[in-house]
JSON list of C-alpha atoms in Angstrom, two decimals:
[
{"chain": "A", "resi": 107, "resn": "UNK", "atom": "CA", "xyz": [148.21, 49.99, 236.59]},
{"chain": "A", "resi": 108, "resn": "UNK", "atom": "CA", "xyz": [151.69, 50.50, 237.90]},
{"chain": "A", "resi": 109, "resn": "UNK", "atom": "CA", "xyz": [152.63, 50.50, 241.56]},
{"chain": "A", "resi": 110, "resn": "UNK", "atom": "CA", "xyz": [153.06, 54.28, 241.45]},
{"chain": "A", "resi": 111, "resn": "UNK", "atom": "CA", "xyz": [149.50, 54.72, 240.16]},
{"chain": "A", "resi": 112, "resn": "UNK", "atom": "CA", "xyz": [148.07, 52.60, 243.00]},
{"chain": "A", "resi": 113, "resn": "UNK", "atom": "CA", "xyz": [149.55, 54.81, 245.74]},
{"chain": "A", "resi": 114, "resn": "UNK", "atom": "CA", "xyz": [146.90, 57.55, 246.07]},
{"chain": "A", "resi": 115, "resn": "UNK", "atom": "CA", "xyz": [144.06, 55.01, 246.02]},
{"chain": "A", "resi": 116, "resn": "UNK", "atom": "CA", "xyz": [145.63, 52.50, 248.36]},
{"chain": "A", "resi": 117, "resn": "UNK", "atom": "CA", "xyz": [146.87, 54.88, 251.02]},
{"chain": "A", "resi": 118, "resn": "UNK", "atom": "CA", "xyz": [143.43, 56.15, 252.17]},
{"chain": "A", "resi": 119, "resn": "UNK", "atom": "CA", "xyz": [142.16, 52.57, 252.14]},
{"chain": "A", "resi": 120, "resn": "UNK", "atom": "CA", "xyz": [145.00, 51.42, 254.35]},
{"chain": "A", "resi": 121, "resn": "UNK", "atom": "CA", "xyz": [144.77, 54.46, 256.66]},
{"chain": "A", "resi": 122, "resn": "UNK", "atom": "CA", "xyz": [141.12, 53.67, 257.36]},
{"chain": "A", "resi": 123, "resn": "UNK", "atom": "CA", "xyz": [141.61, 49.87, 257.31]},
{"chain": "A", "resi": 124, "resn": "UNK", "atom": "CA", "xyz": [138.95, 49.68, 254.61]},
{"chain": "A", "resi": 125, "resn": "UNK", "atom": "CA", "xyz": [136.32, 51.60, 256.58]},
{"chain": "A", "resi": 126, "resn": "UNK", "atom": "CA", "xyz": [134.21, 54.12, 254.73]},
{"chain": "A", "resi": 127, "resn": "UNK", "atom": "CA", "xyz": [132.40, 55.74, 257.66]},
{"chain": "A", "resi": 128, "resn": "UNK", "atom": "CA", "xyz": [133.52, 57.00, 261.04]},
{"chain": "A", "resi": 129, "resn": "UNK", "atom": "CA", "xyz": [132.27, 55.31, 264.17]},
{"chain": "A", "resi": 130, "resn": "UNK", "atom": "CA", "xyz": [129.66, 57.32, 266.05]},
{"chain": "A", "resi": 131, "resn": "UNK", "atom": "CA", "xyz": [128.10, 60.56, 264.84]},
{"chain": "A", "resi": 132, "resn": "UNK", "atom": "CA", "xyz": [129.58, 62.16, 261.74]},
{"chain": "A", "resi": 133, "resn": "UNK", "atom": "CA", "xyz": [131.81, 65.22, 261.97]},
{"chain": "A", "resi": 134, "resn": "UNK", "atom": "CA", "xyz": [130.54, 68.37, 260.26]},
{"chain": "A", "resi": 135, "resn": "UNK", "atom": "CA", "xyz": [133.04, 70.40, 258.20]},
{"chain": "A", "resi": 136, "resn": "UNK", "atom": "CA", "xyz": [133.03, 73.17, 260.77]},
{"chain": "A", "resi": 137, "resn": "UNK", "atom": "CA", "xyz": [133.17, 70.97, 263.88]},
{"chain": "A", "resi": 138, "resn": "UNK", "atom": "CA", "xyz": [135.98, 72.23, 266.10]},
{"chain": "A", "resi": 139, "resn": "UNK", "atom": "CA", "xyz": [138.45, 69.54, 267.18]},
{"chain": "A", "resi": 140, "resn": "UNK", "atom": "CA", "xyz": [140.81, 69.83, 270.12]},
{"chain": "A", "resi": 141, "resn": "UNK", "atom": "CA", "xyz": [143.23, 67.36, 271.69]},
{"chain": "A", "resi": 142, "resn": "UNK", "atom": "CA", "xyz": [141.81, 66.10, 274.99]},
{"chain": "A", "resi": 143, "resn": "UNK", "atom": "CA", "xyz": [143.91, 66.07, 278.18]},
{"chain": "A", "resi": 144, "resn": "UNK", "atom": "CA", "xyz": [143.82, 62.23, 278.10]},
{"chain": "A", "resi": 145, "resn": "UNK", "atom": "CA", "xyz": [146.01, 62.33, 274.98]},
{"chain": "A", "resi": 146, "resn": "UNK", "atom": "CA", "xyz": [148.97, 63.46, 277.06]},
{"chain": "A", "resi": 147, "resn": "UNK", "atom": "CA", "xyz": [149.05, 60.39, 279.30]},
{"chain": "A", "resi": 148, "resn": "UNK", "atom": "CA", "xyz": [151.33, 58.10, 277.30]},
{"chain": "A", "resi": 149, "resn": "UNK", "atom": "CA", "xyz": [148.95, 56.59, 274.76]},
{"chain": "A", "resi": 150, "resn": "UNK", "atom": "CA", "xyz": [150.69, 54.16, 272.41]},
{"chain": "A", "resi": 151, "resn": "UNK", "atom": "CA", "xyz": [149.76, 52.13, 269.36]},
{"chain": "A", "resi": 152, "resn": "UNK", "atom": "CA", "xyz": [148.44, 55.01, 267.28]},
{"chain": "A", "resi": 153, "resn": "UNK", "atom": "CA", "xyz": [149.19, 55.44, 263.58]},
{"chain": "A", "resi": 154, "resn": "UNK", "atom": "CA", "xyz": [151.38, 58.40, 262.58]},
{"chain": "A", "resi": 155, "resn": "UNK", "atom": "CA", "xyz": [148.32, 60.16, 261.14]},
{"chain": "A", "resi": 156, "resn": "UNK", "atom": "CA", "xyz": [146.55, 59.91, 264.48]},
{"chain": "A", "resi": 157, "resn": "UNK", "atom": "CA", "xyz": [149.58, 61.42, 266.23]},
{"chain": "A", "resi": 158, "resn": "UNK", "atom": "CA", "xyz": [149.71, 64.22, 263.66]},
{"chain": "A", "resi": 159, "resn": "UNK", "atom": "CA", "xyz": [146.04, 65.04, 264.32]},
{"chain": "A", "resi": 160, "resn": "UNK", "atom": "CA", "xyz": [146.71, 65.17, 268.06]},
{"chain": "A", "resi": 161, "resn": "UNK", "atom": "CA", "xyz": [149.66, 67.51, 267.50]},
{"chain": "A", "resi": 162, "resn": "UNK", "atom": "CA", "xyz": [147.73, 69.81, 265.19]},
{"chain": "A", "resi": 163, "resn": "UNK", "atom": "CA", "xyz": [144.70, 69.96, 267.47]},
{"chain": "A", "resi": 164, "resn": "UNK", "atom": "CA", "xyz": [146.57, 71.28, 270.46]},
{"chain": "A", "resi": 165, "resn": "UNK", "atom": "CA", "xyz": [144.99, 74.48, 269.22]},
{"chain": "A", "resi": 166, "resn": "UNK", "atom": "CA", "xyz": [141.36, 74.13, 268.12]},
{"chain": "A", "resi": 167, "resn": "UNK", "atom": "CA", "xyz": [140.93, 73.38, 264.40]},
{"chain": "A", "resi": 168, "resn": "UNK", "atom": "CA", "xyz": [137.90, 72.76, 262.22]},
{"chain": "A", "resi": 169, "resn": "UNK", "atom": "CA", "xyz": [137.59, 69.42, 260.45]},
{"chain": "A", "resi": 170, "resn": "UNK", "atom": "CA", "xyz": [137.97, 71.22, 257.09]},
{"chain": "A", "resi": 171, "resn": "UNK", "atom": "CA", "xyz": [141.18, 72.96, 258.20]},
{"chain": "A", "resi": 172, "resn": "UNK", "atom": "CA", "xyz": [142.52, 69.72, 259.60]},
{"chain": "A", "resi": 173, "resn": "UNK", "atom": "CA", "xyz": [141.93, 67.86, 256.32]},
{"chain": "A", "resi": 174, "resn": "UNK", "atom": "CA", "xyz": [143.67, 70.65, 254.43]},
{"chain": "A", "resi": 175, "resn": "UNK", "atom": "CA", "xyz": [146.62, 70.65, 256.81]},
{"chain": "A", "resi": 176, "resn": "UNK", "atom": "CA", "xyz": [146.99, 66.85, 256.59]},
{"chain": "A", "resi": 177, "resn": "UNK", "atom": "CA", "xyz": [146.50, 66.69, 252.82]},
{"chain": "A", "resi": 178, "resn": "UNK", "atom": "CA", "xyz": [143.90, 63.94, 253.25]},
{"chain": "A", "resi": 179, "resn": "UNK", "atom": "CA", "xyz": [140.31, 63.66, 252.08]},
{"chain": "A", "resi": 180, "resn": "UNK", "atom": "CA", "xyz": [137.57, 64.78, 254.44]},
{"chain": "A", "resi": 181, "resn": "UNK", "atom": "CA", "xyz": [136.20, 61.26, 254.68]},
{"chain": "A", "resi": 182, "resn": "UNK", "atom": "CA", "xyz": [139.55, 59.80, 255.72]},
{"chain": "A", "resi": 183, "resn": "UNK", "atom": "CA", "xyz": [140.01, 62.54, 258.33]},
{"chain": "A", "resi": 184, "resn": "UNK", "atom": "CA", "xyz": [136.50, 61.92, 259.69]},
{"chain": "A", "resi": 185, "resn": "UNK", "atom": "CA", "xyz": [137.29, 58.22, 260.10]},
{"chain": "A", "resi": 186, "resn": "UNK", "atom": "CA", "xyz": [140.59, 58.95, 261.86]},
{"chain": "A", "resi": 187, "resn": "UNK", "atom": "CA", "xyz": [138.82, 61.46, 264.11]},
{"chain": "A", "resi": 188, "resn": "UNK", "atom": "CA", "xyz": [136.25, 58.80, 264.97]},
{"chain": "A", "resi": 189, "resn": "UNK", "atom": "CA", "xyz": [139.08, 56.53, 266.11]},
{"chain": "A", "resi": 190, "resn": "UNK", "atom": "CA", "xyz": [140.47, 59.26, 268.35]},
{"chain": "A", "resi": 191, "resn": "UNK", "atom": "CA", "xyz": [137.04, 60.18, 269.71]},
{"chain": "A", "resi": 192, "resn": "UNK", "atom": "CA", "xyz": [136.37, 56.52, 270.58]},
{"chain": "A", "resi": 193, "resn": "UNK", "atom": "CA", "xyz": [139.56, 56.54, 272.69]},
{"chain": "A", "resi": 194, "resn": "UNK", "atom": "CA", "xyz": [138.71, 59.84, 274.37]},
{"chain": "A", "resi": 195, "resn": "UNK", "atom": "CA", "xyz": [141.75, 61.56, 272.85]},
{"chain": "A", "resi": 196, "resn": "UNK", "atom": "CA", "xyz": [139.92, 64.48, 271.22]},
{"chain": "A", "resi": 197, "resn": "UNK", "atom": "CA", "xyz": [136.97, 66.71, 271.96]},
{"chain": "A", "resi": 198, "resn": "UNK", "atom": "CA", "xyz": [134.61, 67.86, 269.25]},
{"chain": "A", "resi": 199, "resn": "UNK", "atom": "CA", "xyz": [132.18, 70.74, 269.44]},
{"chain": "A", "resi": 200, "resn": "UNK", "atom": "CA", "xyz": [130.07, 72.41, 266.81]},
{"chain": "A", "resi": 201, "resn": "UNK", "atom": "CA", "xyz": [131.11, 75.85, 265.68]},
{"chain": "A", "resi": 202, "resn": "UNK", "atom": "CA", "xyz": [128.95, 78.66, 267.08]},
{"chain": "A", "resi": 203, "resn": "UNK", "atom": "CA", "xyz": [125.99, 79.41, 264.85]},
{"chain": "A", "resi": 204, "resn": "UNK", "atom": "CA", "xyz": [124.11, 82.67, 264.38]},
{"chain": "A", "resi": 205, "resn": "UNK", "atom": "CA", "xyz": [121.34, 81.29, 266.58]},
{"chain": "A", "resi": 206, "resn": "UNK", "atom": "CA", "xyz": [123.83, 80.92, 269.45]},
{"chain": "A", "resi": 207, "resn": "UNK", "atom": "CA", "xyz": [125.12, 84.47, 269.22]},
{"chain": "A", "resi": 208, "resn": "UNK", "atom": "CA", "xyz": [123.55, 87.23, 271.35]},
{"chain": "A", "resi": 209, "resn": "UNK", "atom": "CA", "xyz": [120.84, 89.35, 269.81]},
{"chain": "A", "resi": 210, "resn": "UNK", "atom": "CA", "xyz": [121.83, 92.69, 268.34]},
{"chain": "A", "resi": 211, "resn": "UNK", "atom": "CA", "xyz": [119.68, 94.46, 270.95]},
{"chain": "A", "resi": 212, "resn": "UNK", "atom": "CA", "xyz": [121.68, 92.89, 273.79]},
{"chain": "A", "resi": 213, "resn": "UNK", "atom": "CA", "xyz": [124.99, 93.84, 272.17]},
{"chain": "A", "resi": 214, "resn": "UNK", "atom": "CA", "xyz": [123.82, 97.47, 271.80]},
{"chain": "A", "resi": 215, "resn": "UNK", "atom": "CA", "xyz": [122.82, 97.59, 275.47]},
{"chain": "A", "resi": 216, "resn": "UNK", "atom": "CA", "xyz": [126.26, 96.30, 276.46]},
{"chain": "A", "resi": 217, "resn": "UNK", "atom": "CA", "xyz": [127.99, 98.90, 274.27]},
{"chain": "A", "resi": 218, "resn": "UNK", "atom": "CA", "xyz": [125.81, 101.66, 275.72]},
{"chain": "A", "resi": 219, "resn": "UNK", "atom": "CA", "xyz": [126.57, 100.46, 279.24]},
{"chain": "A", "resi": 220, "resn": "UNK", "atom": "CA", "xyz": [130.31, 100.49, 278.54]},
{"chain": "A", "resi": 221, "resn": "UNK", "atom": "CA", "xyz": [130.12, 103.95, 277.01]},
{"chain": "A", "resi": 222, "resn": "UNK", "atom": "CA", "xyz": [128.27, 105.19, 280.08]},
{"chain": "A", "resi": 223, "resn": "UNK", "atom": "CA", "xyz": [131.22, 104.20, 282.27]}
]
């Protein structure tokens, strides 16, 4: 293999320092990531990819969208997110599911109440 051919394989390995799993609980594809307020207090020593994640997540982004935006594999992004979570620099919350949404009956009552005004 030439040096050029090693690039795509070596880069993720070096970004994750050889790790294959994130620390702590795994991040689902639709987990919403947001930069935590602690990230704005002069943190140093982060890799450029960590800084890029913090910049992108000033507005909430899903893990899948973040991986796409960074051009990195989901696994690499999950590992980098684990690093940031361990330092308290991001917040992660699951995306709302159908079970968390109000029942249709409640929504109809709200609409009827608004129309009655």
